[in-house]
Short mmCIF file of C-alpha atoms in Angstrom, two decimals:
data_model
loop_
_atom_site.label_atom_id
_atom_site.label_comp_id
_atom_site.label_asym_id
_atom_site.label_seq_id
_atom_site.Cartn_x
_atom_site.Cartn_y
_atom_site.Cartn_z
CA MET J 16 -14.84 37.81 14.58
CA LEU J 17 -13.42 36.81 11.21
CA MET J 18 -9.88 37.63 12.31
CA SER J 19 -10.22 35.49 15.43
CA TYR J 20 -11.52 32.58 13.29
CA PHE J 21 -8.50 32.66 10.97
CA ALA J 22 -6.17 33.12 13.94
CA SER J 23 -7.54 29.90 15.42
CA LEU J 24 -6.51 27.91 12.35
CA ASN J 25 -3.13 26.30 12.88
CA PRO J 26 -1.37 25.30 9.60
CA VAL J 27 0.72 22.79 11.54
CA ASN J 28 -2.41 20.78 12.33
CA LEU J 29 -3.24 20.61 8.62
CA VAL J 30 0.26 19.45 7.72
CA ASN J 31 0.22 16.83 10.48
CA ALA J 32 -3.10 15.46 9.21
CA LEU J 33 -1.97 15.15 5.57
CA PRO J 34 -0.20 11.74 5.90
CA SER J 35 -3.36 10.21 7.39
CA ASN J 36 -5.43 11.75 4.59
CA VAL J 37 -3.07 10.26 2.00
CA ALA J 38 -3.25 6.80 3.60
CA GLN J 39 -7.06 6.82 3.67
CA GLY J 40 -7.15 8.23 0.15
CA LEU J 41 -5.07 5.33 -1.18
CA ILE J 42 -7.40 2.81 0.50
CA TRP J 43 -10.38 4.51 -1.10
CA GLY J 44 -8.39 4.63 -4.33
CA VAL J 45 -8.60 0.82 -4.39
CA MET J 46 -12.36 1.17 -4.05
CA ALA J 47 -12.47 3.79 -6.82
CA LEU J 48 -10.57 1.47 -9.17
CA GLY J 49 -13.22 -1.19 -8.58
CA LEU J 50 -16.04 1.27 -9.15
CA PHE J 51 -14.31 2.51 -12.31
CA ILE J 52 -14.97 -0.88 -13.94
CA THR J 53 -18.75 -0.59 -13.65
CA PHE J 54 -19.17 3.18 -13.78
CA ARG J 55 -16.85 4.00 -16.67
CA LEU J 56 -16.09 0.79 -18.56
CA LEU J 57 -19.50 -0.88 -18.26
CA ASP J 58 -21.68 2.24 -17.90
CA PHE J 59 -23.49 0.45 -15.05
CA ALA J 60 -24.67 2.45 -12.03
CA ASP J 61 -23.89 -0.15 -9.37
CA LEU J 62 -25.08 0.72 -5.87
CA THR J 63 -23.98 -2.66 -4.52
CA VAL J 64 -20.69 -1.11 -3.42
CA ASP J 65 -22.20 0.50 -0.32
CA GLY J 66 -22.94 -3.01 0.94
CA SER J 67 -20.00 -4.96 -0.49
CA MET J 68 -17.48 -2.61 1.10
CA ALA J 69 -18.95 -3.29 4.52
CA THR J 70 -18.97 -7.00 3.70
CA GLY J 71 -15.25 -6.90 2.98
CA GLY J 72 -14.58 -5.20 6.29
CA ALA J 73 -16.85 -7.56 8.21
CA VAL J 74 -15.30 -10.73 6.76
CA THR J 75 -11.76 -9.45 7.32
CA VAL J 76 -12.33 -8.55 10.98
CA VAL J 77 -14.25 -11.70 11.87
CA LEU J 78 -11.76 -14.08 10.23
CA THR J 79 -8.76 -12.24 11.66
CA THR J 80 -10.14 -12.28 15.20
CA ASN J 81 -10.79 -16.00 14.78
CA GLY J 82 -7.15 -16.72 14.09
CA TRP J 83 -6.93 -16.49 10.30
CA ASN J 84 -3.87 -15.06 8.58
CA ILE J 85 -4.63 -11.49 7.53
CA TRP J 86 -3.78 -12.14 3.86
CA ALA J 87 -6.12 -15.13 3.80
CA ALA J 88 -8.81 -12.98 5.42
CA ILE J 89 -8.39 -10.32 2.72
CA LEU J 90 -8.62 -12.99 0.03
CA VAL J 91 -11.86 -14.40 1.47
CA ALA J 92 -13.23 -10.85 1.82
CA THR J 93 -12.48 -10.28 -1.87
CA LEU J 94 -14.29 -13.51 -2.76
CA ALA J 95 -17.27 -12.36 -0.68
CA GLY J 96 -17.35 -9.15 -2.70
CA ILE J 97 -17.21 -11.17 -5.91
CA CYS J 98 -20.26 -13.14 -4.72
CA ALA J 99 -22.11 -9.89 -4.00
CA GLY J 100 -21.37 -8.64 -7.51
CA PHE J 101 -22.47 -11.99 -8.91
CA VAL J 102 -25.86 -11.67 -7.20
CA THR J 103 -26.34 -8.17 -8.61
CA GLY J 104 -25.37 -9.49 -12.03
CA LEU J 105 -27.92 -12.30 -11.78
CA PHE J 106 -30.64 -9.84 -10.79
CA HIS J 107 -29.89 -7.77 -13.86
CA THR J 108 -28.96 -10.31 -16.54
CA LYS J 109 -31.22 -13.25 -15.61
CA LEU J 110 -34.21 -11.55 -14.00
CA GLY J 111 -34.23 -8.40 -16.11
CA ILE J 112 -34.11 -6.00 -13.13
CA PRO J 113 -32.72 -2.54 -14.05
CA PRO J 114 -29.11 -1.83 -12.99
CA ILE J 115 -29.86 0.66 -10.21
CA LEU J 116 -32.57 -1.52 -8.65
CA SER J 117 -30.33 -4.60 -8.90
CA GLY J 118 -27.65 -2.86 -6.88
CA ILE J 119 -30.12 -1.51 -4.34
CA LEU J 120 -31.63 -4.96 -3.77
CA THR J 121 -28.22 -6.53 -3.15
CA GLN J 122 -27.15 -3.62 -0.97
CA ILE J 123 -30.25 -3.99 1.24
CA ALA J 124 -29.73 -7.74 1.53
CA LEU J 125 -26.06 -7.27 2.43
CA TYR J 126 -26.98 -5.10 5.42
CA SER J 127 -28.64 -8.08 7.10
CA ILE J 128 -25.91 -10.45 5.91
CA ASN J 129 -23.22 -8.17 7.35
CA LEU J 130 -25.05 -8.10 10.68
CA HIS J 131 -25.01 -11.91 10.71
CA ILE J 132 -21.30 -11.99 9.82
CA ILE J 133 -20.27 -9.54 12.53
CA GLY J 134 -22.85 -10.69 15.06
CA SER J 135 -23.56 -7.09 16.08
CA ALA J 136 -23.52 -3.58 14.62
CA ASN J 137 -19.72 -3.40 14.85
CA LYS J 138 -16.70 -5.40 15.92
CA ALA J 139 -13.29 -4.20 17.04
CA LEU J 140 -9.99 -5.37 15.57
CA PRO J 141 -7.22 -4.75 18.16
CA VAL J 142 -4.25 -3.51 16.14
CA ASP J 143 -1.72 -4.53 18.81
CA LYS J 144 -2.93 -8.12 18.97
CA TYR J 145 -2.78 -9.02 15.26
CA ASN J 146 -0.20 -8.71 12.52
CA LEU J 147 -2.15 -6.51 10.12
CA ILE J 148 -1.27 -5.30 6.62
CA LEU J 149 -1.70 -1.65 7.58
CA THR J 150 -2.89 0.33 10.59
CA SER J 151 -3.37 3.96 11.58
CA ARG J 152 -0.64 3.42 14.20
CA ASN J 153 1.99 3.38 11.46
CA ILE J 154 0.98 5.93 8.82
CA PRO J 155 4.14 5.72 6.62
CA HIS J 156 3.74 1.93 6.36
CA ALA J 157 0.02 2.36 5.65
CA ILE J 158 0.84 4.78 2.81
CA LEU J 159 3.40 2.36 1.40
CA MET J 160 1.01 -0.60 1.48
CA GLY J 161 -1.85 1.48 0.05
CA PHE J 162 0.43 2.60 -2.77
CA LEU J 163 1.52 -0.98 -3.46
CA PHE J 164 -2.08 -2.24 -3.56
CA CYS J 165 -3.08 0.53 -5.98
CA SER J 166 -0.01 -0.02 -8.17
CA VAL J 167 -0.48 -3.80 -8.41
CA LEU J 168 -4.19 -3.45 -9.16
CA ILE J 169 -3.53 -0.81 -11.85
CA ALA J 170 -0.95 -3.10 -13.49
CA ILE J 171 -3.33 -6.09 -13.40
CA MET J 172 -6.25 -4.04 -14.74
CA TYR J 173 -4.11 -2.60 -17.52
CA TRP J 174 -3.09 -6.10 -18.57
CA TYR J 175 -6.52 -7.69 -18.15
CA PHE J 176 -8.50 -5.08 -20.06
CA GLY J 177 -6.10 -5.50 -22.94
CA THR J 178 -6.95 -9.19 -23.23
CA GLU J 179 -9.76 -10.53 -25.39
CA GLN J 180 -12.18 -10.85 -22.47
CA GLY J 181 -11.25 -7.47 -21.03
CA SER J 182 -11.68 -5.82 -24.44
CA ALA J 183 -15.09 -7.51 -24.73
CA ILE J 184 -16.13 -5.94 -21.41
CA ARG J 185 -15.02 -2.51 -22.61
CA ALA J 186 -16.84 -3.02 -25.91
CA THR J 187 -20.00 -4.06 -24.04
CA GLY J 188 -19.99 -0.85 -22.06
CA CYS J 189 -19.20 1.25 -25.11
CA ASN J 190 -21.81 -0.19 -27.49
CA PRO J 191 -23.87 -3.18 -26.28
CA SER J 192 -25.81 -3.56 -29.54
CA MET J 193 -22.72 -3.65 -31.73
CA SER J 194 -20.95 -5.96 -29.26
CA LYS J 195 -23.87 -8.36 -29.38
CA ALA J 196 -23.83 -8.23 -33.19
CA GLN J 197 -20.12 -9.18 -33.07
CA GLY J 198 -20.93 -12.35 -31.11
CA ILE J 199 -20.05 -11.10 -27.61
CA ASN J 200 -22.20 -12.48 -24.81
CA ILE J 201 -22.89 -9.09 -23.21
CA LYS J 202 -24.74 -10.59 -20.24
CA ASN J 203 -21.70 -12.68 -19.28
CA MET J 204 -19.45 -9.64 -19.70
CA GLU J 205 -21.66 -7.60 -17.38
CA LEU J 206 -21.64 -10.44 -14.86
CA ILE J 207 -17.84 -10.71 -14.90
CA ALA J 208 -17.36 -6.95 -14.62
CA LEU J 209 -19.71 -6.71 -11.62
CA CYS J 210 -17.87 -9.55 -9.89
CA LEU J 211 -14.46 -7.94 -10.46
CA SER J 212 -15.69 -4.53 -9.37
CA ASN J 213 -17.25 -5.64 -6.10
CA GLY J 214 -14.33 -7.92 -5.34
CA MET J 215 -12.00 -4.91 -5.42
CA VAL J 216 -14.46 -2.85 -3.38
CA ALA J 217 -14.62 -5.57 -0.72
CA MET J 218 -10.81 -5.69 -0.70
CA SER J 219 -10.81 -1.96 -0.01
CA GLY J 220 -13.29 -2.55 2.83
CA GLY J 221 -10.94 -5.13 4.31
CA LEU J 222 -8.05 -2.67 4.21
CA LEU J 223 -10.18 0.11 5.69
CA SER J 224 -11.33 -2.07 8.59
CA GLN J 225 -7.68 -2.74 9.47
CA TYR J 226 -6.77 0.93 9.21
CA GLN J 227 -9.60 2.13 11.46
CA GLY J 228 -9.42 -0.88 13.80
CA PHE J 229 -13.01 -2.08 13.51
CA ALA J 230 -15.74 -3.15 11.12
CA ASP J 231 -19.18 -1.58 11.09
CA VAL J 232 -22.32 -2.45 9.15
CA ASN J 233 -22.56 1.21 8.09
CA MET J 234 -18.93 1.66 7.07
CA GLY J 235 -19.85 1.46 3.39
CA ARG J 236 -22.64 4.04 3.56
CA GLY J 237 -21.94 6.75 1.00
CA ALA J 238 -19.11 4.74 -0.57
CA ILE J 239 -20.63 5.19 -4.03
CA VAL J 240 -20.40 8.98 -3.66
CA ILE J 241 -16.79 8.92 -2.45
CA GLY J 242 -15.83 6.50 -5.22
CA LEU J 243 -17.48 8.68 -7.87
CA ALA J 244 -15.76 11.72 -6.39
CA ALA J 245 -12.37 10.00 -6.69
CA ILE J 246 -13.05 8.95 -10.30
CA ILE J 247 -14.30 12.35 -11.42
CA ILE J 248 -11.63 14.35 -9.60
CA GLY J 249 -8.90 12.08 -10.99
CA GLU J 250 -10.22 12.27 -14.54
CA VAL J 251 -10.63 16.06 -14.49
CA ILE J 252 -7.11 16.59 -13.15
CA GLY J 253 -5.67 13.95 -15.50
CA ASP J 254 -7.30 15.53 -18.55
CA ALA J 255 -6.06 18.95 -17.45
CA ILE J 256 -2.48 17.69 -17.10
CA LEU J 257 -2.16 15.13 -19.89
CA GLY J 258 -4.95 16.21 -22.25
CA LYS J 259 -4.93 14.12 -25.42
CA HIS J 260 -1.99 12.08 -24.10
CA MET J 261 -4.18 10.49 -21.41
CA ASN J 262 -4.09 6.72 -22.00
CA PHE J 263 -5.79 3.89 -20.12
CA ILE J 264 -3.06 3.33 -17.53
CA GLY J 265 -2.87 7.08 -16.98
CA ARG J 266 -6.62 7.20 -16.38
CA LEU J 267 -6.40 4.36 -13.85
CA SER J 268 -3.52 6.09 -12.07
CA PHE J 269 -5.40 9.37 -11.81
CA VAL J 270 -8.50 7.55 -10.51
CA ALA J 271 -6.43 6.21 -7.61
CA LEU J 272 -4.90 9.66 -7.15
CA GLY J 273 -8.41 11.11 -7.09
CA GLY J 274 -9.08 9.25 -3.83
CA VAL J 275 -6.03 10.89 -2.25
CA ILE J 276 -7.01 14.36 -3.47
CA TYR J 277 -10.57 13.87 -2.22
CA TYR J 278 -9.39 13.02 1.28
CA ILE J 279 -6.96 15.93 1.30
CA VAL J 280 -9.87 18.22 0.43
CA ILE J 281 -11.95 16.66 3.22
CA GLY J 282 -8.98 17.16 5.56
CA ILE J 283 -8.89 20.84 4.62
CA VAL J 284 -12.64 21.12 5.26
CA ILE J 285 -12.18 19.60 8.73
CA TRP J 286 -9.18 21.87 9.38
CA LEU J 287 -11.37 24.86 8.55
CA LYS J 288 -13.59 23.70 11.44
CA MET J 289 -16.63 23.15 9.27
CA PRO J 290 -19.45 21.23 11.03
CA SER J 291 -18.77 17.48 10.82
CA ASN J 292 -22.49 16.90 10.21
CA ASP J 293 -22.09 18.69 6.89
CA LEU J 294 -19.35 16.45 5.48
CA LYS J 295 -21.81 14.62 3.22
CA LEU J 296 -23.04 18.00 1.97
CA PHE J 297 -19.48 19.09 1.21
CA THR J 298 -18.88 15.79 -0.57
CA ALA J 299 -21.94 16.33 -2.77
CA ILE J 300 -20.80 19.88 -3.57
CA ILE J 301 -17.28 18.69 -4.46
CA VAL J 302 -18.65 15.97 -6.75
CA ALA J 303 -21.07 18.43 -8.38
CA ILE J 304 -18.27 20.91 -9.06
CA PHE J 305 -15.97 18.35 -10.64
CA LEU J 306 -18.86 16.89 -12.64
CA ALA J 307 -19.65 20.33 -14.00
CA VAL J 308 -16.06 21.23 -14.94
CA PRO J 309 -15.77 18.94 -18.03
CA TYR J 310 -19.19 20.06 -19.29
CA LEU J 311 -18.43 23.75 -18.83
CA ARG J 312 -15.03 23.36 -20.49
CA ALA J 313 -16.63 21.58 -23.44
CA GLN J 314 -19.25 24.29 -23.70
CA SER J 315 -16.61 27.00 -23.70
CA LYS J 316 -14.73 25.23 -26.51
CA ASN J 317 -17.84 24.52 -28.56
CA SER J 318 -17.20 25.92 -32.06
CA PHE J 319 -20.88 26.45 -32.74
CA ARG J 320 -21.31 28.56 -29.61
CA LYS J 321 -18.23 30.59 -30.49
CA ALA J 322 -19.46 31.08 -34.03
CA ALA J 323 -22.84 32.23 -32.73
CA LYS J 324 -21.17 34.72 -30.40
CA ARG J 325 -18.94 36.05 -33.18
CA GLY J 326 -21.97 36.35 -35.44
CA ALA J 327 -23.87 38.24 -32.78
CA ILE J 328 -20.95 40.62 -32.20
CA THR J 329 -20.53 41.21 -35.94
CA LEU J 330 -24.24 41.86 -36.38
CA ALA J 331 -24.26 44.28 -33.45
CA SER J 332 -21.26 46.19 -34.85
CA ASN J 333 -22.87 46.38 -38.31
CA ASP J 334 -26.08 47.75 -36.82
CA THR J 335 -24.07 50.34 -34.87
CA GLY J 336 -22.26 51.34 -38.09
CA LYS J 337 -25.54 51.80 -39.96
CA GLU J 338 -26.95 54.00 -37.19
CA ASP J 339 -23.87 56.21 -37.33
#
């Protein structure tokens, strides 16, 4: 039984699927870069992204099918994502609603808004009829465009978060109390960061809708988990490769790379003929493993734990010596 299962696995199918996995991973890498702003820099658990990603896809498809230039459609989709982040920021900074609840409220509202934008549960985007930025019909071009989007965004983020305002956002996430004492308006910084984050997430949704050829109100469901997976996988691998030499631009690069690695892993899971209904389960397991790796590594390097173990070994050997 086991031999027949492995015999049914064709390595050629896995190799053929890798380019598509890389293309999708780069699109989700754009999303992960946006989520990185709130999750890592701001320390803000923003669940808006599940809704704003679908908003980006919905706006892109509707505007494109109504005759808009695809680049203009992507720009408007990004602005729509910025508005979604702005609403979440207002909920949190002006109304005092906790971060998680702020994101959930906006996410729920966006579901209805996305239905109004699309006009139905989903809407097709014929790839042969429109001049799109990337499609699944041309995987090499999709990989190239995904790489260019990630590279440009990484360069812009590296520059921006080195400016005074960008440094203020990073300081707000690192130590809000000290930042406030230094005269930084932390509420404004949170608002700006949420807008930037969801704008990039909506941009990713616009790219994804082109790649898959349709927009769906549920296309952003679980996006937060995939984005976190990309961030965590990228950071773990980056720390393992670069260690203390990991700088900010390196971290951003590995976050984008994390999206590619995540989709390659998912591609391997599908190639192994695992039940498709269990993909969310596999995603949760992958995220849990990569979340645990840094903690377990830190625990293994903990000097106090090592000292305690050495002390216990020494004590045991002394007791053995006395008995002899």
